[in-house]
Amino acid sequence: MEKTVFVLLLLLVCCFSEEQVHTEPGNDIIQQGPQTQTQTGEPASGRQQTCVPDIHTVLREMNAMLAEQRVEMRHLQRDNEAQRVKLRELDVQKTQLDEQKTQLDVQKTQLNVQKTQLDVQKTQLDEQKTQLDEQKTQLDEQKRQCEAALIKLTVKQVAFSASLWRSGSTYTGPFNTETPLIYKHVVTNIGNAYNPDTGLFIAPVRGVYHFQFYVHGHGHASHPSAASLIKNGHLIYTAYELQASLSLSASNGVSLLLEKGDVVFMRLWQNARIFDDGYRHSTFSGHLLFTM
C-alpha cells in the first residue's frame, strides 16, 4: 500500500513539473516564434489537456485509497483496542495468578511449619510413649512383686476353726440325702479362706493343708453320728459312730495337697445326725502347713 501511494505521488509530481516547464515565458521549447507546435510536433495545449485529466484521476485514486486506508485504520484501531482490552485482562489475570502464587507460597510455608511442629510433637509423643511403656513395665514388675509378697504373706496366714451352731443346742439331721454341713460359729478365719455362709473352704494357694473334724451325738439305734470330708466332690475321710445309748463322738484328720481354688467341705451322711451346743462339740478346722 505504501509503495502504491509513493508511485502515485511521484507521478503527480512529474505531471506538475512538466506543466510548469511548458508554461514558463523563457522556455525555448514553447517559445519558437509564431509557431504553436513543440519540438515533437504536438500542440502545447493538447499536452496540457492530457496532463490535467491524469492529475484528477490520480487525485481520485488517492482519495479512494485514503478512504480505504481510513477504513482500515478504523478497523486496526478497533483491533488494537480489543488487543489492549485483552492485554489489560491478561495483566489482571497475571496479577491475580501472581497473588495466588504468593498465597500458595505462604500456605506452603505455613504447612511446612505445621509439618515441622507435628514432627516435633510426634517425636515428643513417641518419647512419652516409650517412657510410659517403661513405667508400665516397671509397674507390672512391682505389681508382680507385690502379688508375690502378698501371696507369701497370705500363705503364711491361712487357718480357720468353726463349730456348727452360733447359739443354742440342737441336732442337724437326719435327712433323706447327704447334706453339706455349714459351720456357722467361726472362731478363727485367718486369710478368709473359709466361708461361714456356704461351709466351703477354698484353697488360696497351692500347698499342703491339714484338716481336723469332730462329730458329737447321743446314742440311737438307727441314726449314727457320721460326716465325711469332701474334696472337689470326692469323699476323702469320714468320722463315724453308732451306738444305742449314751453320748458318742468321732473324729478324723487328714493332710491334703491342694491346688489353688480346690474346694473342701464337710457332708452329713444320709439318715445321720450331729449334735452341737454351747460347748462346741462338732467342729471343723484347717490350716496351711506349707506351700508347694
PDB file of C-alpha atoms in Angstrom:
ATOM      1  CA  MET A   1       0.000   0.000   0.000  1.00  0.00           C
ATOM      2  CA  GLU A   2       2.784   2.478   0.904  1.00  0.00           C
ATOM      3  CA  LYS A   3       4.617   1.681  -2.357  1.00  0.00           C
ATOM      4  CA  THR A   4       1.466   2.386  -4.390  1.00  0.00           C
ATOM      5  CA  VAL A   5       0.939   5.737  -2.673  1.00  0.00           C
ATOM      6  CA  PHE A   6       4.596   6.615  -3.288  1.00  0.00           C
ATOM      7  CA  VAL A   7       4.316   5.817  -7.033  1.00  0.00           C
ATOM      8  CA  LEU A   8       1.151   7.867  -7.382  1.00  0.00           C
ATOM      9  CA  LEU A   9       2.717  10.807  -5.582  1.00  0.00           C
ATOM     10  CA  LEU A  10       5.791  10.556  -7.833  1.00  0.00           C
ATOM     11  CA  LEU A  11       3.563  10.545 -10.923  1.00  0.00           C
ATOM     12  CA  LEU A  12       1.687  13.584  -9.650  1.00  0.00           C
ATOM     13  CA  VAL A  13       4.912  15.485  -9.053  1.00  0.00           C
ATOM     14  CA  CYS A  14       6.141  14.665 -12.549  1.00  0.00           C
ATOM     15  CA  CYS A  15       2.924  15.939 -14.075  1.00  0.00           C
ATOM     16  CA  PHE A  16       3.122  19.223 -12.221  1.00  0.00           C
ATOM     17  CA  SER A  17       6.775  19.640 -13.193  1.00  0.00           C
ATOM     18  CA  GLU A  18       6.042  19.076 -16.893  1.00  0.00           C
ATOM     19  CA  GLU A  19       3.170  21.524 -16.875  1.00  0.00           C
ATOM     20  CA  GLN A  20       5.352  24.163 -15.221  1.00  0.00           C
ATOM     21  CA  VAL A  21       8.103  23.732 -17.827  1.00  0.00           C
ATOM     22  CA  HIS A  22       5.712  24.248 -20.774  1.00  0.00           C
ATOM     23  CA  THR A  23       4.113  27.370 -19.326  1.00  0.00           C
ATOM     24  CA  GLU A  24       7.253  29.363 -18.381  1.00  0.00           C
ATOM     25  CA  PRO A  25       7.825  32.503 -20.714  1.00  0.00           C
ATOM     26  CA  GLY A  26      11.565  31.983 -21.148  1.00  0.00           C
ATOM     27  CA  ASN A  27      11.318  28.374 -22.117  1.00  0.00           C
ATOM     28  CA  ASP A  28      12.846  27.617 -25.520  1.00  0.00           C
ATOM     29  CA  ILE A  29      10.713  24.595 -26.085  1.00  0.00           C
ATOM     30  CA  ILE A  30       7.496  26.623 -26.064  1.00  0.00           C
ATOM     31  CA  GLN A  31       8.692  29.979 -27.449  1.00  0.00           C
ATOM     32  CA  GLN A  32       9.872  29.309 -31.091  1.00  0.00           C
ATOM     33  CA  GLY A  33       8.275  32.260 -32.845  1.00  0.00           C
ATOM     34  CA  PRO A  34       4.748  32.323 -34.073  1.00  0.00           C
ATOM     35  CA  GLN A  35       4.560  28.524 -34.347  1.00  0.00           C
ATOM     36  CA  THR A  36       2.401  26.751 -31.723  1.00  0.00           C
ATOM     37  CA  GLN A  37       3.988  23.328 -32.062  1.00  0.00           C
ATOM     38  CA  THR A  38       6.584  21.703 -29.812  1.00  0.00           C
ATOM     39  CA  GLN A  39       9.751  20.057 -30.945  1.00  0.00           C
ATOM     40  CA  THR A  40       7.911  16.789 -31.130  1.00  0.00           C
ATOM     41  CA  GLY A  41       5.280  18.277 -33.377  1.00  0.00           C
ATOM     42  CA  GLU A  42       2.490  18.154 -30.790  1.00  0.00           C
ATOM     43  CA  PRO A  43       0.470  21.215 -29.877  1.00  0.00           C
ATOM     44  CA  ALA A  44       1.175  22.524 -26.367  1.00  0.00           C
ATOM     45  CA  SER A  45      -2.474  22.905 -25.476  1.00  0.00           C
ATOM     46  CA  GLY A  46      -3.229  19.267 -26.206  1.00  0.00           C
ATOM     47  CA  ARG A  47      -0.391  18.114 -23.967  1.00  0.00           C
ATOM     48  CA  GLN A  48      -1.663  20.238 -21.109  1.00  0.00           C
ATOM     49  CA  GLN A  49      -5.165  18.872 -21.566  1.00  0.00           C
ATOM     50  CA  THR A  50      -3.776  15.314 -21.339  1.00  0.00           C
ATOM     51  CA  CYS A  51      -1.928  16.004 -18.059  1.00  0.00           C
ATOM     52  CA  VAL A  52      -4.837  17.629 -16.251  1.00  0.00           C
ATOM     53  CA  PRO A  53      -7.147  14.615 -16.519  1.00  0.00           C
ATOM     54  CA  ASP A  54      -4.293  12.420 -15.323  1.00  0.00           C
ATOM     55  CA  ILE A  55      -3.931  14.569 -12.212  1.00  0.00           C
ATOM     56  CA  HIS A  56      -7.631  14.343 -11.449  1.00  0.00           C
ATOM     57  CA  THR A  57      -7.536  10.615 -11.919  1.00  0.00           C
ATOM     58  CA  VAL A  58      -4.610  10.313  -9.592  1.00  0.00           C
ATOM     59  CA  LEU A  59      -6.343  12.507  -7.026  1.00  0.00           C
ATOM     60  CA  ARG A  60      -9.485  10.428  -7.243  1.00  0.00           C
ATOM     61  CA  GLU A  61      -7.487   7.231  -6.833  1.00  0.00           C
ATOM     62  CA  MET A  62      -5.585   8.757  -3.948  1.00  0.00           C
ATOM     63  CA  ASN A  63      -8.863   9.841  -2.277  1.00  0.00           C
ATOM     64  CA  ALA A  64     -10.234   6.357  -2.738  1.00  0.00           C
ATOM     65  CA  MET A  65      -7.053   4.851  -1.346  1.00  0.00           C
ATOM     66  CA  LEU A  66      -7.094   7.278   1.587  1.00  0.00           C
ATOM     67  CA  ALA A  67     -10.721   6.354   2.291  1.00  0.00           C
ATOM     68  CA  GLU A  68      -9.792   2.692   2.217  1.00  0.00           C
ATOM     69  CA  GLN A  69      -6.839   3.412   4.468  1.00  0.00           C
ATOM     70  CA  ARG A  70      -9.089   5.338   6.875  1.00  0.00           C
ATOM     71  CA  VAL A  71     -11.436   2.353   6.970  1.00  0.00           C
ATOM     72  CA  GLU A  72      -8.525   0.027   7.502  1.00  0.00           C
ATOM     73  CA  MET A  73      -7.179   2.374  10.168  1.00  0.00           C
ATOM     74  CA  ARG A  74     -10.517   2.288  11.973  1.00  0.00           C
ATOM     75  CA  HIS A  75     -10.506  -1.496  11.786  1.00  0.00           C
ATOM     76  CA  LEU A  76      -6.933  -1.560  13.039  1.00  0.00           C
ATOM     77  CA  GLN A  77      -7.820   0.853  15.833  1.00  0.00           C
ATOM     78  CA  ARG A  78     -10.721  -1.365  16.852  1.00  0.00           C
ATOM     79  CA  ASP A  79      -8.452  -4.396  16.678  1.00  0.00           C
ATOM     80  CA  ASN A  80      -5.777  -2.577  18.678  1.00  0.00           C
ATOM     81  CA  GLU A  81      -8.361  -1.507  21.251  1.00  0.00           C
ATOM     82  CA  ALA A  82      -9.584  -5.086  21.524  1.00  0.00           C
ATOM     83  CA  GLN A  83      -5.985  -6.226  21.877  1.00  0.00           C
ATOM     84  CA  ARG A  84      -5.389  -3.602  24.561  1.00  0.00           C
ATOM     85  CA  VAL A  85      -8.510  -4.807  26.414  1.00  0.00           C
ATOM     86  CA  LYS A  86      -7.275  -8.373  26.162  1.00  0.00           C
ATOM     87  CA  LEU A  87      -3.844  -7.310  27.324  1.00  0.00           C
ATOM     88  CA  ARG A  88      -5.376  -5.496  30.296  1.00  0.00           C
ATOM     89  CA  GLU A  89      -7.408  -8.607  31.097  1.00  0.00           C
ATOM     90  CA  LEU A  90      -4.281 -10.736  30.776  1.00  0.00           C
ATOM     91  CA  ASP A  91      -2.416  -8.318  33.040  1.00  0.00           C
ATOM     92  CA  VAL A  92      -5.240  -8.571  35.579  1.00  0.00           C
ATOM     93  CA  GLN A  93      -5.188 -12.353  35.319  1.00  0.00           C
ATOM     94  CA  LYS A  94      -1.417 -12.374  35.640  1.00  0.00           C
ATOM     95  CA  THR A  95      -1.666 -10.164  38.716  1.00  0.00           C
ATOM     96  CA  GLN A  96      -4.286 -12.478  40.190  1.00  0.00           C
ATOM     97  CA  LEU A  97      -2.150 -15.511  39.385  1.00  0.00           C
ATOM     98  CA  ASP A  98       0.844 -13.849  40.973  1.00  0.00           C
ATOM     99  CA  GLU A  99      -1.229 -13.099  44.086  1.00  0.00           C
ATOM    100  CA  GLN A 100      -2.489 -16.676  44.164  1.00  0.00           C
ATOM    101  CA  LYS A 101       1.055 -17.951  43.744  1.00  0.00           C
ATOM    102  CA  THR A 102       2.154 -15.723  46.619  1.00  0.00           C
ATOM    103  CA  GLN A 103      -0.708 -17.011  48.745  1.00  0.00           C
ATOM    104  CA  LEU A 104       0.169 -20.591  47.819  1.00  0.00           C
ATOM    105  CA  ASP A 105       3.787 -19.952  48.729  1.00  0.00           C
ATOM    106  CA  VAL A 106       2.662 -18.527  52.088  1.00  0.00           C
ATOM    107  CA  GLN A 107       0.364 -21.510  52.657  1.00  0.00           C
ATOM    108  CA  LYS A 108       3.170 -23.872  51.661  1.00  0.00           C
ATOM    109  CA  THR A 109       5.458 -22.181  54.172  1.00  0.00           C
ATOM    110  CA  GLN A 110       2.785 -22.405  56.855  1.00  0.00           C
ATOM    111  CA  LEU A 111       2.195 -26.080  56.037  1.00  0.00           C
ATOM    112  CA  ASN A 112       5.915 -26.747  56.257  1.00  0.00           C
ATOM    113  CA  VAL A 113       5.995 -25.007  59.643  1.00  0.00           C
ATOM    114  CA  GLN A 114       2.975 -27.036  60.811  1.00  0.00           C
ATOM    115  CA  LYS A 115       4.580 -30.241  59.492  1.00  0.00           C
ATOM    116  CA  THR A 116       7.727 -29.437  61.430  1.00  0.00           C
ATOM    117  CA  GLN A 117       5.678 -28.787  64.554  1.00  0.00           C
ATOM    118  CA  LEU A 118       3.765 -32.034  64.041  1.00  0.00           C
ATOM    119  CA  ASP A 119       7.018 -33.926  63.580  1.00  0.00           C
ATOM    120  CA  VAL A 120       8.307 -32.418  66.819  1.00  0.00           C
ATOM    121  CA  GLN A 121       5.063 -33.320  68.604  1.00  0.00           C
ATOM    122  CA  LYS A 122       5.193 -36.857  67.166  1.00  0.00           C
ATOM    123  CA  THR A 123       8.754 -37.228  68.398  1.00  0.00           C
ATOM    124  CA  GLN A 124       7.705 -35.993  71.829  1.00  0.00           C
ATOM    125  CA  LEU A 125       4.717 -38.366  71.857  1.00  0.00           C
ATOM    126  CA  ASP A 126       6.958 -41.259  70.842  1.00  0.00           C
ATOM    127  CA  GLU A 127       9.314 -40.379  73.688  1.00  0.00           C
ATOM    128  CA  GLN A 128       6.400 -40.129  76.116  1.00  0.00           C
ATOM    129  CA  LYS A 129       5.044 -43.466  74.860  1.00  0.00           C
ATOM    130  CA  THR A 130       8.446 -45.040  75.392  1.00  0.00           C
ATOM    131  CA  GLN A 131       8.572 -43.599  78.891  1.00  0.00           C
ATOM    132  CA  LEU A 132       5.022 -44.809  79.589  1.00  0.00           C
ATOM    133  CA  ASP A 133       5.904 -48.275  78.314  1.00  0.00           C
ATOM    134  CA  GLU A 134       8.928 -48.322  80.593  1.00  0.00           C
ATOM    135  CA  GLN A 135       6.817 -47.118  83.515  1.00  0.00           C
ATOM    136  CA  LYS A 136       4.173 -49.749  82.707  1.00  0.00           C
ATOM    137  CA  THR A 137       6.856 -52.429  82.650  1.00  0.00           C
ATOM    138  CA  GLN A 138       8.143 -51.199  85.987  1.00  0.00           C
ATOM    139  CA  LEU A 139       4.616 -51.082  87.410  1.00  0.00           C
ATOM    140  CA  ASP A 140       3.895 -54.586  86.128  1.00  0.00           C
ATOM    141  CA  GLU A 141       7.066 -55.802  87.787  1.00  0.00           C
ATOM    142  CA  GLN A 142       6.171 -54.013  91.005  1.00  0.00           C
ATOM    143  CA  LYS A 143       2.666 -55.456  90.822  1.00  0.00           C
ATOM    144  CA  ARG A 144       4.079 -58.935  90.329  1.00  0.00           C
ATOM    145  CA  GLN A 145       6.406 -58.444  93.263  1.00  0.00           C
ATOM    146  CA  CYS A 146       3.561 -57.118  95.409  1.00  0.00           C
ATOM    147  CA  GLU A 147       1.342 -60.040  94.449  1.00  0.00           C
ATOM    148  CA  ALA A 148       4.150 -62.440  95.220  1.00  0.00           C
ATOM    149  CA  ALA A 149       4.756 -60.722  98.557  1.00  0.00           C
ATOM    150  CA  LEU A 150       1.026 -60.756  99.272  1.00  0.00           C
ATOM    151  CA  ILE A 151       0.835 -64.433  98.414  1.00  0.00           C
ATOM    152  CA  LYS A 152       3.767 -65.131 100.678  1.00  0.00           C
ATOM    153  CA  LEU A 153       2.125 -63.122 103.419  1.00  0.00           C
ATOM    154  CA  THR A 154      -1.205 -64.800 102.823  1.00  0.00           C
ATOM    155  CA  VAL A 155       0.079 -68.351 102.641  1.00  0.00           C
ATOM    156  CA  LYS A 156       1.747 -67.900 105.989  1.00  0.00           C
ATOM    157  CA  GLN A 157      -1.616 -66.899 107.463  1.00  0.00           C
ATOM    158  CA  VAL A 158      -4.224 -69.456 106.405  1.00  0.00           C
ATOM    159  CA  ALA A 159      -6.105 -71.043 109.281  1.00  0.00           C
ATOM    160  CA  PHE A 160      -9.727 -71.487 110.349  1.00  0.00           C
ATOM    161  CA  SER A 161     -11.785 -73.200 113.013  1.00  0.00           C
ATOM    162  CA  ALA A 162     -15.594 -73.280 113.378  1.00  0.00           C
ATOM    163  CA  SER A 163     -18.456 -75.151 115.068  1.00  0.00           C
ATOM    164  CA  LEU A 164     -21.954 -75.940 113.776  1.00  0.00           C
ATOM    165  CA  TRP A 165     -24.208 -73.558 115.713  1.00  0.00           C
ATOM    166  CA  ARG A 166     -23.754 -69.973 116.821  1.00  0.00           C
ATOM    167  CA  SER A 167     -26.068 -70.426 119.839  1.00  0.00           C
ATOM    168  CA  GLY A 168     -28.498 -72.895 121.398  1.00  0.00           C
ATOM    169  CA  SER A 169     -28.363 -76.677 121.365  1.00  0.00           C
ATOM    170  CA  THR A 170     -29.876 -78.798 118.599  1.00  0.00           C
ATOM    171  CA  TYR A 171     -29.376 -81.654 116.174  1.00  0.00           C
ATOM    172  CA  THR A 172     -28.533 -81.336 112.492  1.00  0.00           C
ATOM    173  CA  GLY A 173     -30.267 -84.185 110.665  1.00  0.00           C
ATOM    174  CA  PRO A 174     -31.320 -86.798 109.983  1.00  0.00           C
ATOM    175  CA  PHE A 175     -32.042 -86.145 106.291  1.00  0.00           C
ATOM    176  CA  ASN A 176     -33.049 -88.453 103.468  1.00  0.00           C
ATOM    177  CA  THR A 177     -29.999 -87.429 101.421  1.00  0.00           C
ATOM    178  CA  GLU A 178     -26.403 -86.484 102.101  1.00  0.00           C
ATOM    179  CA  THR A 179     -26.305 -82.830 103.155  1.00  0.00           C
ATOM    180  CA  PRO A 180     -23.409 -80.311 103.227  1.00  0.00           C
ATOM    181  CA  LEU A 181     -22.667 -79.049 106.740  1.00  0.00           C
ATOM    182  CA  ILE A 182     -22.306 -75.331 107.360  1.00  0.00           C
ATOM    183  CA  TYR A 183     -20.223 -74.472 110.418  1.00  0.00           C
ATOM    184  CA  LYS A 184     -21.612 -71.072 111.383  1.00  0.00           C
ATOM    185  CA  HIS A 185     -19.799 -70.260 114.610  1.00  0.00           C
ATOM    186  CA  VAL A 186     -16.352 -69.124 113.382  1.00  0.00           C
ATOM    187  CA  VAL A 187     -13.619 -68.832 115.972  1.00  0.00           C
ATOM    188  CA  THR A 188     -10.691 -68.253 113.629  1.00  0.00           C
ATOM    189  CA  ASN A 189     -10.606 -67.432 109.932  1.00  0.00           C
ATOM    190  CA  ILE A 190      -7.165 -66.039 109.072  1.00  0.00           C
ATOM    191  CA  GLY A 191      -6.933 -65.421 105.355  1.00  0.00           C
ATOM    192  CA  ASN A 192     -10.742 -65.722 104.985  1.00  0.00           C
ATOM    193  CA  ALA A 193     -10.417 -68.966 103.044  1.00  0.00           C
ATOM    194  CA  TYR A 194     -13.418 -70.454 104.882  1.00  0.00           C
ATOM    195  CA  ASN A 195     -16.918 -69.135 104.090  1.00  0.00           C
ATOM    196  CA  PRO A 196     -19.360 -69.437 107.063  1.00  0.00           C
ATOM    197  CA  ASP A 197     -22.336 -68.826 104.739  1.00  0.00           C
ATOM    198  CA  THR A 198     -21.652 -71.816 102.469  1.00  0.00           C
ATOM    199  CA  GLY A 199     -19.411 -74.041 104.643  1.00  0.00           C
ATOM    200  CA  LEU A 200     -16.793 -74.174 101.862  1.00  0.00           C
ATOM    201  CA  PHE A 201     -13.042 -73.848 102.279  1.00  0.00           C
ATOM    202  CA  ILE A 202     -11.302 -72.681  99.072  1.00  0.00           C
ATOM    203  CA  ALA A 203      -7.524 -73.050  98.902  1.00  0.00           C
ATOM    204  CA  PRO A 204      -5.915 -69.635  98.218  1.00  0.00           C
ATOM    205  CA  VAL A 205      -2.577 -71.121  97.099  1.00  0.00           C
ATOM    206  CA  ARG A 206      -1.109 -74.423  96.108  1.00  0.00           C
ATOM    207  CA  GLY A 207       0.197 -76.235  99.163  1.00  0.00           C
ATOM    208  CA  VAL A 208      -0.293 -78.897 101.818  1.00  0.00           C
ATOM    209  CA  TYR A 209      -3.181 -78.278 104.216  1.00  0.00           C
ATOM    210  CA  HIS A 210      -4.171 -80.165 107.361  1.00  0.00           C
ATOM    211  CA  PHE A 211      -7.858 -80.610 108.299  1.00  0.00           C
ATOM    212  CA  GLN A 212      -9.401 -81.884 111.536  1.00  0.00           C
ATOM    213  CA  PHE A 213     -13.108 -82.558 112.187  1.00  0.00           C
ATOM    214  CA  TYR A 214     -15.204 -83.841 115.111  1.00  0.00           C
ATOM    215  CA  VAL A 215     -18.799 -85.075 115.284  1.00  0.00           C
ATOM    216  CA  HIS A 216     -20.803 -85.488 118.518  1.00  0.00           C
ATOM    217  CA  GLY A 217     -24.153 -87.069 119.261  1.00  0.00           C
ATOM    218  CA  HIS A 218     -26.289 -89.235 121.536  1.00  0.00           C
ATOM    219  CA  GLY A 219     -26.915 -92.937 121.181  1.00  0.00           C
ATOM    220  CA  HIS A 220     -29.615 -94.069 118.784  1.00  0.00           C
ATOM    221  CA  ALA A 221     -30.287 -97.476 117.324  1.00  0.00           C
ATOM    222  CA  SER A 222     -30.722 -96.301 113.718  1.00  0.00           C
ATOM    223  CA  HIS A 223     -29.216 -92.782 113.451  1.00  0.00           C
ATOM    224  CA  PRO A 224     -25.411 -92.716 113.610  1.00  0.00           C
ATOM    225  CA  SER A 225     -23.300 -89.606 114.035  1.00  0.00           C
ATOM    226  CA  ALA A 226     -21.354 -89.553 110.768  1.00  0.00           C
ATOM    227  CA  ALA A 227     -19.822 -86.966 108.409  1.00  0.00           C
ATOM    228  CA  SER A 228     -17.221 -87.063 105.657  1.00  0.00           C
ATOM    229  CA  LEU A 229     -14.622 -84.596 104.421  1.00  0.00           C
ATOM    230  CA  ILE A 230     -15.120 -83.885 100.702  1.00  0.00           C
ATOM    231  CA  LYS A 231     -12.520 -82.504  98.290  1.00  0.00           C
ATOM    232  CA  ASN A 232     -13.801 -81.268  94.937  1.00  0.00           C
ATOM    233  CA  GLY A 233     -16.814 -83.596  95.219  1.00  0.00           C
ATOM    234  CA  HIS A 234     -14.795 -86.679  96.238  1.00  0.00           C
ATOM    235  CA  LEU A 235     -15.001 -88.309  99.678  1.00  0.00           C
ATOM    236  CA  ILE A 236     -11.637 -88.246 101.472  1.00  0.00           C
ATOM    237  CA  TYR A 237     -12.074 -89.201 105.154  1.00  0.00           C
ATOM    238  CA  THR A 238     -15.003 -89.992 107.441  1.00  0.00           C
ATOM    239  CA  ALA A 239     -15.816 -89.732 111.157  1.00  0.00           C
ATOM    240  CA  TYR A 240     -18.480 -92.270 112.158  1.00  0.00           C
ATOM    241  CA  GLU A 241     -20.002 -93.584 115.388  1.00  0.00           C
ATOM    242  CA  LEU A 242     -23.160 -95.589 116.079  1.00  0.00           C
ATOM    243  CA  GLN A 243     -24.407 -96.826 119.491  1.00  0.00           C
ATOM    244  CA  ALA A 244     -27.800 -97.301 121.042  1.00  0.00           C
ATOM    245  CA  SER A 245     -27.362 -95.067 124.122  1.00  0.00           C
ATOM    246  CA  LEU A 246     -25.160 -92.560 125.924  1.00  0.00           C
ATOM    247  CA  SER A 247     -23.062 -89.801 124.361  1.00  0.00           C
ATOM    248  CA  LEU A 248     -20.786 -90.536 121.466  1.00  0.00           C
ATOM    249  CA  SER A 249     -18.223 -88.730 119.316  1.00  0.00           C
ATOM    250  CA  ALA A 250     -15.958 -89.426 116.366  1.00  0.00           C
ATOM    251  CA  SER A 251     -13.136 -87.523 114.720  1.00  0.00           C
ATOM    252  CA  ASN A 252     -10.652 -87.741 111.929  1.00  0.00           C
ATOM    253  CA  GLY A 253      -7.934 -85.684 110.258  1.00  0.00           C
ATOM    254  CA  VAL A 254      -6.017 -85.535 107.029  1.00  0.00           C
ATOM    255  CA  SER A 255      -3.257 -83.598 105.281  1.00  0.00           C
ATOM    256  CA  LEU A 256      -4.046 -82.785 101.629  1.00  0.00           C
ATOM    257  CA  LEU A 257      -2.126 -81.320  98.719  1.00  0.00           C
ATOM    258  CA  LEU A 258      -4.476 -78.717  97.297  1.00  0.00           C
ATOM    259  CA  GLU A 259      -4.220 -76.646  94.165  1.00  0.00           C
ATOM    260  CA  LYS A 260      -5.252 -73.036  94.225  1.00  0.00           C
ATOM    261  CA  GLY A 261      -9.064 -72.978  94.029  1.00  0.00           C
ATOM    262  CA  ASP A 262      -9.663 -76.523  95.307  1.00  0.00           C
ATOM    263  CA  VAL A 263     -12.799 -76.817  97.472  1.00  0.00           C
ATOM    264  CA  VAL A 264     -13.032 -78.721 100.768  1.00  0.00           C
ATOM    265  CA  PHE A 265     -16.162 -79.092 102.922  1.00  0.00           C
ATOM    266  CA  MET A 266     -17.950 -81.479 105.332  1.00  0.00           C
ATOM    267  CA  ARG A 267     -21.005 -83.533 104.331  1.00  0.00           C
ATOM    268  CA  LEU A 268     -23.518 -85.218 106.685  1.00  0.00           C
ATOM    269  CA  TRP A 269     -24.363 -88.823 105.924  1.00  0.00           C
ATOM    270  CA  GLN A 270     -27.831 -89.830 104.851  1.00  0.00           C
ATOM    271  CA  ASN A 271     -30.015 -90.713 107.907  1.00  0.00           C
ATOM    272  CA  ALA A 272     -27.269 -89.460 110.263  1.00  0.00           C
ATOM    273  CA  ARG A 273     -27.454 -86.701 112.867  1.00  0.00           C
ATOM    274  CA  ILE A 274     -24.947 -84.445 114.671  1.00  0.00           C
ATOM    275  CA  PHE A 275     -25.469 -82.567 117.922  1.00  0.00           C
ATOM    276  CA  ASP A 276     -23.957 -79.238 118.960  1.00  0.00           C
ATOM    277  CA  ASP A 277     -24.478 -76.716 121.744  1.00  0.00           C
ATOM    278  CA  GLY A 278     -22.602 -74.010 123.549  1.00  0.00           C
ATOM    279  CA  TYR A 279     -19.776 -76.431 124.383  1.00  0.00           C
ATOM    280  CA  ARG A 280     -18.887 -76.637 120.642  1.00  0.00           C
ATOM    281  CA  HIS A 281     -18.667 -80.413 120.306  1.00  0.00           C
ATOM    282  CA  SER A 282     -18.926 -80.659 116.498  1.00  0.00           C
ATOM    283  CA  THR A 283     -16.139 -78.683 114.803  1.00  0.00           C
ATOM    284  CA  PHE A 284     -14.271 -78.292 111.530  1.00  0.00           C
ATOM    285  CA  SER A 285     -10.718 -76.838 111.394  1.00  0.00           C
ATOM    286  CA  GLY A 286      -7.891 -76.494 108.926  1.00  0.00           C
ATOM    287  CA  HIS A 287      -4.656 -74.646 108.247  1.00  0.00           C
ATOM    288  CA  LEU A 288      -1.836 -74.428 105.708  1.00  0.00           C
ATOM    289  CA  LEU A 289       1.251 -76.428 106.523  1.00  0.00           C
ATOM    290  CA  PHE A 290       3.466 -75.193 103.662  1.00  0.00           C
ATOM    291  CA  THR A 291       3.254 -74.117 100.053  1.00  0.00           C
ATOM    292  CA  MET A 292       4.332 -76.196  97.054  1.00  0.00           C
TER     293      MET A 292
END
